[in-house]
Amino acid sequence: MTTDPLVPRPSTGIAAATTDLTKVYGSGDTRVVALDRVGIAFREGEFTAIMGPSGCGKSTLLHCVAGLDTPSSGSVRVGTTELSTLDDRRLTRLRRDRIGFVFQAFNLLPTLSALENITLPLAIAGRRPDRKWLDRVVSMVGLSHRLDHRPAELSGGQQQRVAVARALVSRPAIVFGDEPTGNLDSRAGADILGFLRDSVRELGQTVVMVTHDPAAAAYADRVVHLADGRIANETYHSTSHQA
Ligand code: ADP
Ligand code: MG
């Protein structure tokens, strides 16, 4: 792998994958099979959208692959790392160093500036931000003139840009988004989707996004449909949305 952070990484290989991933919540009358033997691979440098009706297991899939939830059975690998082999400390470190997450709620710290929010995960990891990379990510999401602002001084769309930059700045193996435009108007949502798209095209980022909105899914290279905890079908876009 190149050491120059400005050179996109090659789009070969698998960023994360599952085999027979099953997640069961509850037991007896309240037993719910949220994921039923799901096998899926996310290629490096690819933008995947995961769609499906409410309750079909989209968030559970994201949380299991991101190491935020524990499978009942089956396997999850991030890169070549099998998550079930990690103790809590190593899993926390993997999440911190190799996973970015953008939630529907922006989840910014209100007392920190935009810049401090973006670099907080690196600060927690004791890592110094790569200045060039930080500048590139910040300018890509159009925040160069808003870095001193606190979240309350930013629009929802700008706050989500901060969350996107925060997810990208550590150069994670994968950025996950769970309905990242769910709280935004269509214009601000389109901006965020465009930035995620740009991160794939310009930075070689791997992105996996849950959405129930076909217009949002149109930004992805690949759309995977879940139904009742299983993969129902998937489609590839020959040309990605460029808007
Ligand atoms: P989606 O994101 O597609 O709406 P989820 O992955 O959130 O679906 O949920 C899948 C199924 O698992 C649903 O039936 C949901 O009620 C159930 N579920 C999700 N999280 C929990 C939990 N923490 N405890 C019990 N059931 C849960
Ligand atoms: Mg969900």
PDB file of C-alpha atoms and ligand atoms in Angstrom:
ATOM      1  CA  MET A   1       0.000   0.000   0.000  1.00  0.00           C
ATOM      2  CA  THR A   2       1.213   3.489  -0.797  1.00  0.00           C
ATOM      3  CA  THR A   3       2.345   5.666   2.083  1.00  0.00           C
ATOM      4  CA  ASP A   4       1.392   8.908   0.351  1.00  0.00           C
ATOM      5  CA  PRO A   5      -2.055   9.716   1.737  1.00  0.00           C
ATOM      6  CA  LEU A   6      -2.907  11.806  -1.313  1.00  0.00           C
ATOM      7  CA  VAL A   7      -2.581   8.885  -3.712  1.00  0.00           C
ATOM      8  CA  PRO A   8      -5.816   6.873  -3.898  1.00  0.00           C
ATOM      9  CA  ARG A   9      -5.445   3.290  -2.794  1.00  0.00           C
ATOM     10  CA  PRO A  10      -5.834   0.609  -5.447  1.00  0.00           C
ATOM     11  CA  SER A  11      -9.398  -0.633  -5.881  1.00  0.00           C
ATOM     12  CA  THR A  12      -8.632  -4.294  -5.439  1.00  0.00           C
ATOM     13  CA  GLY A  13      -9.304  -6.573  -2.547  1.00  0.00           C
ATOM     14  CA  ILE A  14     -12.050  -6.850   0.003  1.00  0.00           C
ATOM     15  CA  ALA A  15     -12.505  -4.209   2.682  1.00  0.00           C
ATOM     16  CA  ALA A  16     -14.893  -6.328   4.758  1.00  0.00           C
ATOM     17  CA  ALA A  17     -16.924  -9.494   4.385  1.00  0.00           C
ATOM     18  CA  THR A  18     -19.345 -11.737   6.239  1.00  0.00           C
ATOM     19  CA  THR A  19     -19.973 -15.471   6.051  1.00  0.00           C
ATOM     20  CA  ASP A  20     -23.217 -16.996   7.365  1.00  0.00           C
ATOM     21  CA  LEU A  21     -23.693 -13.942   9.552  1.00  0.00           C
ATOM     22  CA  THR A  22     -26.657 -14.562  11.842  1.00  0.00           C
ATOM     23  CA  LYS A  23     -27.998 -12.290  14.536  1.00  0.00           C
ATOM     24  CA  VAL A  24     -30.815 -13.337  16.834  1.00  0.00           C
ATOM     25  CA  TYR A  25     -32.325 -10.972  19.388  1.00  0.00           C
ATOM     26  CA  GLY A  26     -34.331 -12.184  22.353  1.00  0.00           C
ATOM     27  CA  SER A  27     -35.618 -15.689  22.955  1.00  0.00           C
ATOM     28  CA  GLY A  28     -38.890 -17.598  23.133  1.00  0.00           C
ATOM     29  CA  ASP A  29     -41.856 -15.456  22.123  1.00  0.00           C
ATOM     30  CA  THR A  30     -39.695 -12.401  21.589  1.00  0.00           C
ATOM     31  CA  ARG A  31     -37.091 -14.164  19.433  1.00  0.00           C
ATOM     32  CA  VAL A  32     -36.253 -12.188  16.298  1.00  0.00           C
ATOM     33  CA  VAL A  33     -33.867 -13.404  13.609  1.00  0.00           C
ATOM     34  CA  ALA A  34     -32.540 -10.031  12.451  1.00  0.00           C
ATOM     35  CA  LEU A  35     -29.915 -11.542  10.108  1.00  0.00           C
ATOM     36  CA  ASP A  36     -30.168 -15.025   8.661  1.00  0.00           C
ATOM     37  CA  ARG A  37     -26.884 -16.433   7.307  1.00  0.00           C
ATOM     38  CA  VAL A  38     -25.875 -13.331   5.371  1.00  0.00           C
ATOM     39  CA  GLY A  39     -22.796 -13.647   3.181  1.00  0.00           C
ATOM     40  CA  ILE A  40     -21.625 -10.413   1.613  1.00  0.00           C
ATOM     41  CA  ALA A  41     -18.324  -8.828   0.632  1.00  0.00           C
ATOM     42  CA  PHE A  42     -17.550  -5.132   0.298  1.00  0.00           C
ATOM     43  CA  ARG A  43     -14.827  -4.469  -2.238  1.00  0.00           C
ATOM     44  CA  GLU A  44     -12.266  -1.745  -1.647  1.00  0.00           C
ATOM     45  CA  GLY A  45     -13.116   1.522  -3.309  1.00  0.00           C
ATOM     46  CA  GLU A  46     -16.747   0.593  -3.878  1.00  0.00           C
ATOM     47  CA  PHE A  47     -19.871   2.460  -2.767  1.00  0.00           C
ATOM     48  CA  THR A  48     -22.603   0.051  -1.660  1.00  0.00           C
ATOM     49  CA  ALA A  49     -26.137   1.000  -0.712  1.00  0.00           C
ATOM     50  CA  ILE A  50     -28.164  -1.373   1.443  1.00  0.00           C
ATOM     51  CA  MET A  51     -31.908  -1.052   1.010  1.00  0.00           C
ATOM     52  CA  GLY A  52     -34.970  -2.806   2.307  1.00  0.00           C
ATOM     53  CA  PRO A  53     -38.082  -2.244   4.398  1.00  0.00           C
ATOM     54  CA  SER A  54     -37.973  -1.120   8.007  1.00  0.00           C
ATOM     55  CA  GLY A  55     -36.962  -3.977  10.309  1.00  0.00           C
ATOM     56  CA  CYS A  56     -35.305  -6.103   7.590  1.00  0.00           C
ATOM     57  CA  GLY A  57     -31.915  -6.015   9.345  1.00  0.00           C
ATOM     58  CA  LYS A  58     -30.057  -3.150   7.641  1.00  0.00           C
ATOM     59  CA  SER A  59     -28.797  -1.479  10.805  1.00  0.00           C
ATOM     60  CA  THR A  60     -28.001  -4.820  12.401  1.00  0.00           C
ATOM     61  CA  LEU A  61     -25.857  -5.752   9.401  1.00  0.00           C
ATOM     62  CA  LEU A  62     -23.994  -2.452   9.560  1.00  0.00           C
ATOM     63  CA  HIS A  63     -23.481  -2.706  13.311  1.00  0.00           C
ATOM     64  CA  CYS A  64     -22.167  -6.281  13.090  1.00  0.00           C
ATOM     65  CA  VAL A  65     -19.712  -5.469  10.295  1.00  0.00           C
ATOM     66  CA  ALA A  66     -18.582  -2.304  12.101  1.00  0.00           C
ATOM     67  CA  GLY A  67     -17.940  -4.209  15.331  1.00  0.00           C
ATOM     68  CA  LEU A  68     -20.675  -2.308  17.182  1.00  0.00           C
ATOM     69  CA  ASP A  69     -22.777  -5.434  17.711  1.00  0.00           C
ATOM     70  CA  THR A  70     -21.818  -9.090  18.173  1.00  0.00           C
ATOM     71  CA  PRO A  71     -23.061 -11.788  15.772  1.00  0.00           C
ATOM     72  CA  SER A  72     -24.940 -14.780  17.182  1.00  0.00           C
ATOM     73  CA  SER A  73     -23.037 -16.966  14.722  1.00  0.00           C
ATOM     74  CA  GLY A  74     -21.052 -16.694  11.541  1.00  0.00           C
ATOM     75  CA  SER A  75     -18.064 -14.608  10.705  1.00  0.00           C
ATOM     76  CA  VAL A  76     -17.202 -10.950  10.053  1.00  0.00           C
ATOM     77  CA  ARG A  77     -13.853  -9.886   8.663  1.00  0.00           C
ATOM     78  CA  VAL A  78     -12.537  -6.355   8.314  1.00  0.00           C
ATOM     79  CA  GLY A  79      -9.640  -6.624   5.925  1.00  0.00           C
ATOM     80  CA  THR A  80      -8.140  -9.932   6.965  1.00  0.00           C
ATOM     81  CA  THR A  81      -9.067  -9.541  10.633  1.00  0.00           C
ATOM     82  CA  GLU A  82     -11.731 -11.929  11.956  1.00  0.00           C
ATOM     83  CA  LEU A  83     -13.627  -9.827  14.493  1.00  0.00           C
ATOM     84  CA  SER A  84     -14.544 -12.756  16.753  1.00  0.00           C
ATOM     85  CA  THR A  85     -10.849 -13.290  17.505  1.00  0.00           C
ATOM     86  CA  LEU A  86     -10.498  -9.815  19.024  1.00  0.00           C
ATOM     87  CA  ASP A  87     -10.865  -9.062  22.704  1.00  0.00           C
ATOM     88  CA  ASP A  88     -12.751  -5.885  23.683  1.00  0.00           C
ATOM     89  CA  ARG A  89      -9.656  -3.741  23.719  1.00  0.00           C
ATOM     90  CA  ARG A  90      -8.556  -4.813  20.246  1.00  0.00           C
ATOM     91  CA  LEU A  91     -12.084  -4.501  18.884  1.00  0.00           C
ATOM     92  CA  THR A  92     -12.290  -0.952  20.222  1.00  0.00           C
ATOM     93  CA  ARG A  93      -8.982  -0.151  18.584  1.00  0.00           C
ATOM     94  CA  LEU A  94     -10.078  -1.657  15.263  1.00  0.00           C
ATOM     95  CA  ARG A  95     -13.287   0.392  15.339  1.00  0.00           C
ATOM     96  CA  ARG A  96     -11.318   3.520  16.126  1.00  0.00           C
ATOM     97  CA  ASP A  97      -8.576   3.033  13.545  1.00  0.00           C
ATOM     98  CA  ARG A  98     -10.302   1.277  10.662  1.00  0.00           C
ATOM     99  CA  ILE A  99     -13.993   2.152  10.764  1.00  0.00           C
ATOM    100  CA  GLY A 100     -15.753   5.450  10.151  1.00  0.00           C
ATOM    101  CA  PHE A 101     -19.418   5.886  10.984  1.00  0.00           C
ATOM    102  CA  VAL A 102     -21.940   8.520   9.938  1.00  0.00           C
ATOM    103  CA  PHE A 103     -25.250   8.229  11.754  1.00  0.00           C
ATOM    104  CA  GLN A 104     -28.609   9.777  10.996  1.00  0.00           C
ATOM    105  CA  ALA A 105     -28.177  12.006  14.053  1.00  0.00           C
ATOM    106  CA  PHE A 106     -25.001  13.993  13.598  1.00  0.00           C
ATOM    107  CA  ASN A 107     -23.570  13.036  17.027  1.00  0.00           C
ATOM    108  CA  LEU A 108     -21.248  16.013  17.317  1.00  0.00           C
ATOM    109  CA  LEU A 109     -19.965  17.314  20.642  1.00  0.00           C
ATOM    110  CA  PRO A 110     -21.671  20.706  21.177  1.00  0.00           C
ATOM    111  CA  THR A 111     -18.805  22.350  23.060  1.00  0.00           C
ATOM    112  CA  LEU A 112     -16.184  21.584  20.407  1.00  0.00           C
ATOM    113  CA  SER A 113     -15.569  23.493  17.176  1.00  0.00           C
ATOM    114  CA  ALA A 114     -16.081  21.807  13.814  1.00  0.00           C
ATOM    115  CA  LEU A 115     -12.327  21.242  13.522  1.00  0.00           C
ATOM    116  CA  GLU A 116     -12.112  19.783  17.031  1.00  0.00           C
ATOM    117  CA  ASN A 117     -15.028  17.462  16.284  1.00  0.00           C
ATOM    118  CA  ILE A 118     -13.345  16.293  13.079  1.00  0.00           C
ATOM    119  CA  THR A 119     -10.018  15.558  14.740  1.00  0.00           C
ATOM    120  CA  LEU A 120     -11.395  14.197  18.041  1.00  0.00           C
ATOM    121  CA  PRO A 121     -11.140  10.505  17.049  1.00  0.00           C
ATOM    122  CA  LEU A 122      -7.506  11.028  16.079  1.00  0.00           C
ATOM    123  CA  ALA A 123      -6.828  12.897  19.316  1.00  0.00           C
ATOM    124  CA  ILE A 124      -8.362  10.051  21.313  1.00  0.00           C
ATOM    125  CA  ALA A 125      -6.151   7.622  19.399  1.00  0.00           C
ATOM    126  CA  GLY A 126      -3.110   9.760  20.160  1.00  0.00           C
ATOM    127  CA  ARG A 127      -2.604  10.312  16.455  1.00  0.00           C
ATOM    128  CA  ARG A 128      -1.637  13.609  14.921  1.00  0.00           C
ATOM    129  CA  PRO A 129      -3.798  14.561  11.937  1.00  0.00           C
ATOM    130  CA  ASP A 130      -2.023  14.417   8.599  1.00  0.00           C
ATOM    131  CA  ARG A 131      -2.326  18.094   7.722  1.00  0.00           C
ATOM    132  CA  LYS A 132      -2.558  17.633   3.947  1.00  0.00           C
ATOM    133  CA  TRP A 133      -5.123  14.907   4.292  1.00  0.00           C
ATOM    134  CA  LEU A 134      -7.149  16.932   6.793  1.00  0.00           C
ATOM    135  CA  ASP A 135      -7.111  19.947   4.453  1.00  0.00           C
ATOM    136  CA  ARG A 136      -8.187  17.814   1.557  1.00  0.00           C
ATOM    137  CA  VAL A 137     -11.079  16.203   3.440  1.00  0.00           C
ATOM    138  CA  VAL A 138     -12.200  19.540   4.902  1.00  0.00           C
ATOM    139  CA  SER A 139     -12.161  21.289   1.548  1.00  0.00           C
ATOM    140  CA  MET A 140     -13.882  18.358  -0.148  1.00  0.00           C
ATOM    141  CA  VAL A 141     -16.854  18.750   2.182  1.00  0.00           C
ATOM    142  CA  GLY A 142     -16.744  22.544   1.844  1.00  0.00           C
ATOM    143  CA  LEU A 143     -15.999  23.321   5.490  1.00  0.00           C
ATOM    144  CA  SER A 144     -12.795  25.329   5.153  1.00  0.00           C
ATOM    145  CA  HIS A 145     -14.523  28.534   6.314  1.00  0.00           C
ATOM    146  CA  ARG A 146     -16.568  26.935   9.078  1.00  0.00           C
ATOM    147  CA  LEU A 147     -13.890  25.192  11.125  1.00  0.00           C
ATOM    148  CA  ASP A 148     -14.168  27.540  14.121  1.00  0.00           C
ATOM    149  CA  HIS A 149     -17.928  27.191  14.372  1.00  0.00           C
ATOM    150  CA  ARG A 150     -19.651  25.139  17.040  1.00  0.00           C
ATOM    151  CA  PRO A 151     -22.329  22.669  15.899  1.00  0.00           C
ATOM    152  CA  ALA A 152     -25.142  25.016  17.071  1.00  0.00           C
ATOM    153  CA  GLU A 153     -23.801  27.652  14.660  1.00  0.00           C
ATOM    154  CA  LEU A 154     -24.027  25.273  11.712  1.00  0.00           C
ATOM    155  CA  SER A 155     -26.997  24.087   9.639  1.00  0.00           C
ATOM    156  CA  GLY A 156     -27.977  20.423   9.755  1.00  0.00           C
ATOM    157  CA  GLY A 157     -26.312  19.863   6.414  1.00  0.00           C
ATOM    158  CA  GLN A 158     -23.108  21.511   7.626  1.00  0.00           C
ATOM    159  CA  GLN A 159     -23.174  19.453  10.820  1.00  0.00           C
ATOM    160  CA  GLN A 160     -23.448  16.277   8.781  1.00  0.00           C
ATOM    161  CA  ARG A 161     -20.508  17.477   6.649  1.00  0.00           C
ATOM    162  CA  VAL A 162     -18.515  17.668   9.890  1.00  0.00           C
ATOM    163  CA  ALA A 163     -19.582  14.098  10.681  1.00  0.00           C
ATOM    164  CA  VAL A 164     -18.539  12.961   7.184  1.00  0.00           C
ATOM    165  CA  ALA A 165     -15.150  14.653   7.538  1.00  0.00           C
ATOM    166  CA  ARG A 166     -14.724  13.093  10.992  1.00  0.00           C
ATOM    167  CA  ALA A 167     -15.431   9.659   9.481  1.00  0.00           C
ATOM    168  CA  LEU A 168     -12.967  10.174   6.621  1.00  0.00           C
ATOM    169  CA  VAL A 169     -10.074  11.842   8.393  1.00  0.00           C
ATOM    170  CA  SER A 170      -8.557   8.689   9.874  1.00  0.00           C
ATOM    171  CA  ARG A 171      -8.530   7.031   6.421  1.00  0.00           C
ATOM    172  CA  PRO A 172     -10.628   4.092   7.635  1.00  0.00           C
ATOM    173  CA  ALA A 173     -10.916   0.828   5.738  1.00  0.00           C
ATOM    174  CA  ILE A 174     -14.662   1.443   5.509  1.00  0.00           C
ATOM    175  CA  VAL A 175     -17.038   4.309   6.145  1.00  0.00           C
ATOM    176  CA  PHE A 176     -20.504   3.177   7.171  1.00  0.00           C
ATOM    177  CA  GLY A 177     -23.542   5.427   6.937  1.00  0.00           C
ATOM    178  CA  ASP A 178     -26.870   4.520   8.545  1.00  0.00           C
ATOM    179  CA  GLU A 179     -29.490   6.716   6.845  1.00  0.00           C
ATOM    180  CA  PRO A 180     -26.961   9.593   6.804  1.00  0.00           C
ATOM    181  CA  THR A 181     -29.389  11.883   4.977  1.00  0.00           C
ATOM    182  CA  GLY A 182     -32.437  10.910   7.034  1.00  0.00           C
ATOM    183  CA  ASN A 183     -32.477  14.178   8.990  1.00  0.00           C
ATOM    184  CA  LEU A 184     -31.666  16.476   6.065  1.00  0.00           C
ATOM    185  CA  ASP A 185     -33.706  18.271   3.436  1.00  0.00           C
ATOM    186  CA  SER A 186     -33.224  16.955  -0.080  1.00  0.00           C
ATOM    187  CA  ARG A 187     -30.700  19.635  -1.067  1.00  0.00           C
ATOM    188  CA  ALA A 188     -28.449  19.095   1.958  1.00  0.00           C
ATOM    189  CA  GLY A 189     -28.926  15.343   1.588  1.00  0.00           C
ATOM    190  CA  ALA A 190     -27.790  15.487  -2.032  1.00  0.00           C
ATOM    191  CA  ASP A 191     -24.660  17.379  -0.926  1.00  0.00           C
ATOM    192  CA  ILE A 192     -23.801  14.686   1.639  1.00  0.00           C
ATOM    193  CA  LEU A 193     -24.377  11.893  -0.887  1.00  0.00           C
ATOM    194  CA  GLY A 194     -22.180  13.755  -3.362  1.00  0.00           C
ATOM    195  CA  PHE A 195     -19.389  13.985  -0.764  1.00  0.00           C
ATOM    196  CA  LEU A 196     -19.634  10.276  -0.017  1.00  0.00           C
ATOM    197  CA  ARG A 197     -19.533   9.644  -3.761  1.00  0.00           C
ATOM    198  CA  ASP A 198     -16.489  11.962  -4.085  1.00  0.00           C
ATOM    199  CA  SER A 199     -14.727  10.146  -1.244  1.00  0.00           C
ATOM    200  CA  VAL A 200     -15.032   6.924  -3.234  1.00  0.00           C
ATOM    201  CA  ARG A 201     -14.016   8.432  -6.551  1.00  0.00           C
ATOM    202  CA  GLU A 202     -11.299  10.817  -5.401  1.00  0.00           C
ATOM    203  CA  LEU A 203      -9.987   9.218  -2.219  1.00  0.00           C
ATOM    204  CA  GLY A 204     -10.576   5.538  -3.014  1.00  0.00           C
ATOM    205  CA  GLN A 205     -12.712   5.245   0.111  1.00  0.00           C
ATOM    206  CA  THR A 206     -14.931   2.185   0.638  1.00  0.00           C
ATOM    207  CA  VAL A 207     -18.445   3.264   1.645  1.00  0.00           C
ATOM    208  CA  VAL A 208     -21.416   1.197   2.793  1.00  0.00           C
ATOM    209  CA  MET A 209     -24.636   3.136   3.327  1.00  0.00           C
ATOM    210  CA  VAL A 210     -28.058   2.085   4.543  1.00  0.00           C
ATOM    211  CA  THR A 211     -30.946   3.967   3.004  1.00  0.00           C
ATOM    212  CA  HIS A 212     -34.599   3.426   2.208  1.00  0.00           C
ATOM    213  CA  ASP A 213     -34.487   6.189  -0.420  1.00  0.00           C
ATOM    214  CA  PRO A 214     -33.966   5.004  -4.024  1.00  0.00           C
ATOM    215  CA  ALA A 215     -32.660   8.453  -4.977  1.00  0.00           C
ATOM    216  CA  ALA A 216     -29.932   8.130  -2.331  1.00  0.00           C
ATOM    217  CA  ALA A 217     -29.123   4.588  -3.421  1.00  0.00           C
ATOM    218  CA  ALA A 218     -28.613   5.882  -6.974  1.00  0.00           C
ATOM    219  CA  TYR A 219     -25.314   7.422  -5.828  1.00  0.00           C
ATOM    220  CA  ALA A 220     -23.911   3.960  -5.099  1.00  0.00           C
ATOM    221  CA  ASP A 221     -22.070   1.571  -7.424  1.00  0.00           C
ATOM    222  CA  ARG A 222     -24.016  -1.347  -6.069  1.00  0.00           C
ATOM    223  CA  VAL A 223     -27.385  -1.729  -4.375  1.00  0.00           C
ATOM    224  CA  VAL A 224     -28.065  -4.695  -2.088  1.00  0.00           C
ATOM    225  CA  HIS A 225     -31.667  -5.392  -1.103  1.00  0.00           C
ATOM    226  CA  LEU A 226     -32.350  -7.058   2.224  1.00  0.00           C
ATOM    227  CA  ALA A 227     -35.638  -8.720   3.137  1.00  0.00           C
ATOM    228  CA  ASP A 228     -36.318 -10.495   6.430  1.00  0.00           C
ATOM    229  CA  GLY A 229     -32.651 -10.655   7.332  1.00  0.00           C
ATOM    230  CA  ARG A 230     -31.527 -12.122   4.014  1.00  0.00           C
ATOM    231  CA  ILE A 231     -30.057 -10.747   0.826  1.00  0.00           C
ATOM    232  CA  ALA A 232     -32.933 -10.650  -1.648  1.00  0.00           C
ATOM    233  CA  ASN A 233     -30.998  -9.371  -4.654  1.00  0.00           C
ATOM    234  CA  GLU A 234     -28.337  -6.939  -5.733  1.00  0.00           C
ATOM    235  CA  THR A 235     -27.787  -4.688  -8.704  1.00  0.00           C
ATOM    236  CA  TYR A 236     -24.784  -2.855 -10.083  1.00  0.00           C
ATOM    237  CA  HIS A 237     -24.846   0.542 -11.703  1.00  0.00           C
ATOM    238  CA  SER A 238     -22.638   0.632 -14.774  1.00  0.00           C
ATOM    239  CA  THR A 239     -22.162   4.370 -14.391  1.00  0.00           C
ATOM    240  CA  SER A 240     -22.335   6.033 -11.015  1.00  0.00           C
ATOM    241  CA  HIS A 241     -24.397   9.063 -10.271  1.00  0.00           C
ATOM    242  CA  GLN A 242     -22.150  12.063 -10.869  1.00  0.00           C
ATOM    243  CA  ALA A 243     -24.340  14.906  -9.587  1.00  0.00           C
TER     244      ALA A 243
HETATM  245  P1  ADP B   1     -33.633  -1.923   9.894  1.00  0.00           P
HETATM  246  O1  ADP B   1     -32.411  -1.126  10.183  1.00  0.00           O
HETATM  247  O2  ADP B   1     -33.627  -2.582   8.549  1.00  0.00           O
HETATM  248  O3  ADP B   1     -34.889  -1.139  10.086  1.00  0.00           O
HETATM  249  P2  ADP B   1     -32.866  -3.433  12.250  1.00  0.00           P
HETATM  250  O4  ADP B   1     -31.567  -4.044  11.864  1.00  0.00           O
HETATM  251  O5  ADP B   1     -32.826  -2.226  13.123  1.00  0.00           O
HETATM  252  O6  ADP B   1     -33.714  -3.141  10.928  1.00  0.00           O
HETATM  253  O7  ADP B   1     -33.758  -4.531  12.973  1.00  0.00           O
HETATM  254  C1  ADP B   1     -33.941  -5.844  12.450  1.00  0.00           C
HETATM  255  C2  ADP B   1     -34.864  -6.620  13.394  1.00  0.00           C
HETATM  256  O8  ADP B   1     -34.192  -6.842  14.630  1.00  0.00           O
HETATM  257  C3  ADP B   1     -36.157  -5.885  13.726  1.00  0.00           C
HETATM  258  O9  ADP B   1     -37.174  -6.841  13.849  1.00  0.00           O
HETATM  259  C4  ADP B   1     -35.853  -5.250  15.048  1.00  0.00           C
HETATM  260  O10 ADP B   1     -37.032  -5.062  15.803  1.00  0.00           O
HETATM  261  C5  ADP B   1     -34.928  -6.256  15.697  1.00  0.00           C
HETATM  262  N1  ADP B   1     -33.966  -5.636  16.618  1.00  0.00           N
HETATM  263  C6  ADP B   1     -33.001  -4.734  16.264  1.00  0.00           C
HETATM  264  N2  ADP B   1     -32.261  -4.371  17.335  1.00  0.00           N
HETATM  265  C7  ADP B   1     -32.796  -5.053  18.395  1.00  0.00           C
HETATM  266  C8  ADP B   1     -32.479  -5.128  19.794  1.00  0.00           C
HETATM  267  N3  ADP B   1     -31.472  -4.420  20.313  1.00  0.00           N
HETATM  268  N4  ADP B   1     -33.237  -5.940  20.566  1.00  0.00           N
HETATM  269  C9  ADP B   1     -34.259  -6.658  20.051  1.00  0.00           C
HETATM  270  N5  ADP B   1     -34.599  -6.643  18.742  1.00  0.00           N
HETATM  271  C10 ADP B   1     -33.882  -5.849  17.920  1.00  0.00           C
HETATM  272 MG    MG B   2     -32.154   0.868  10.727  1.00  0.00          MG
END
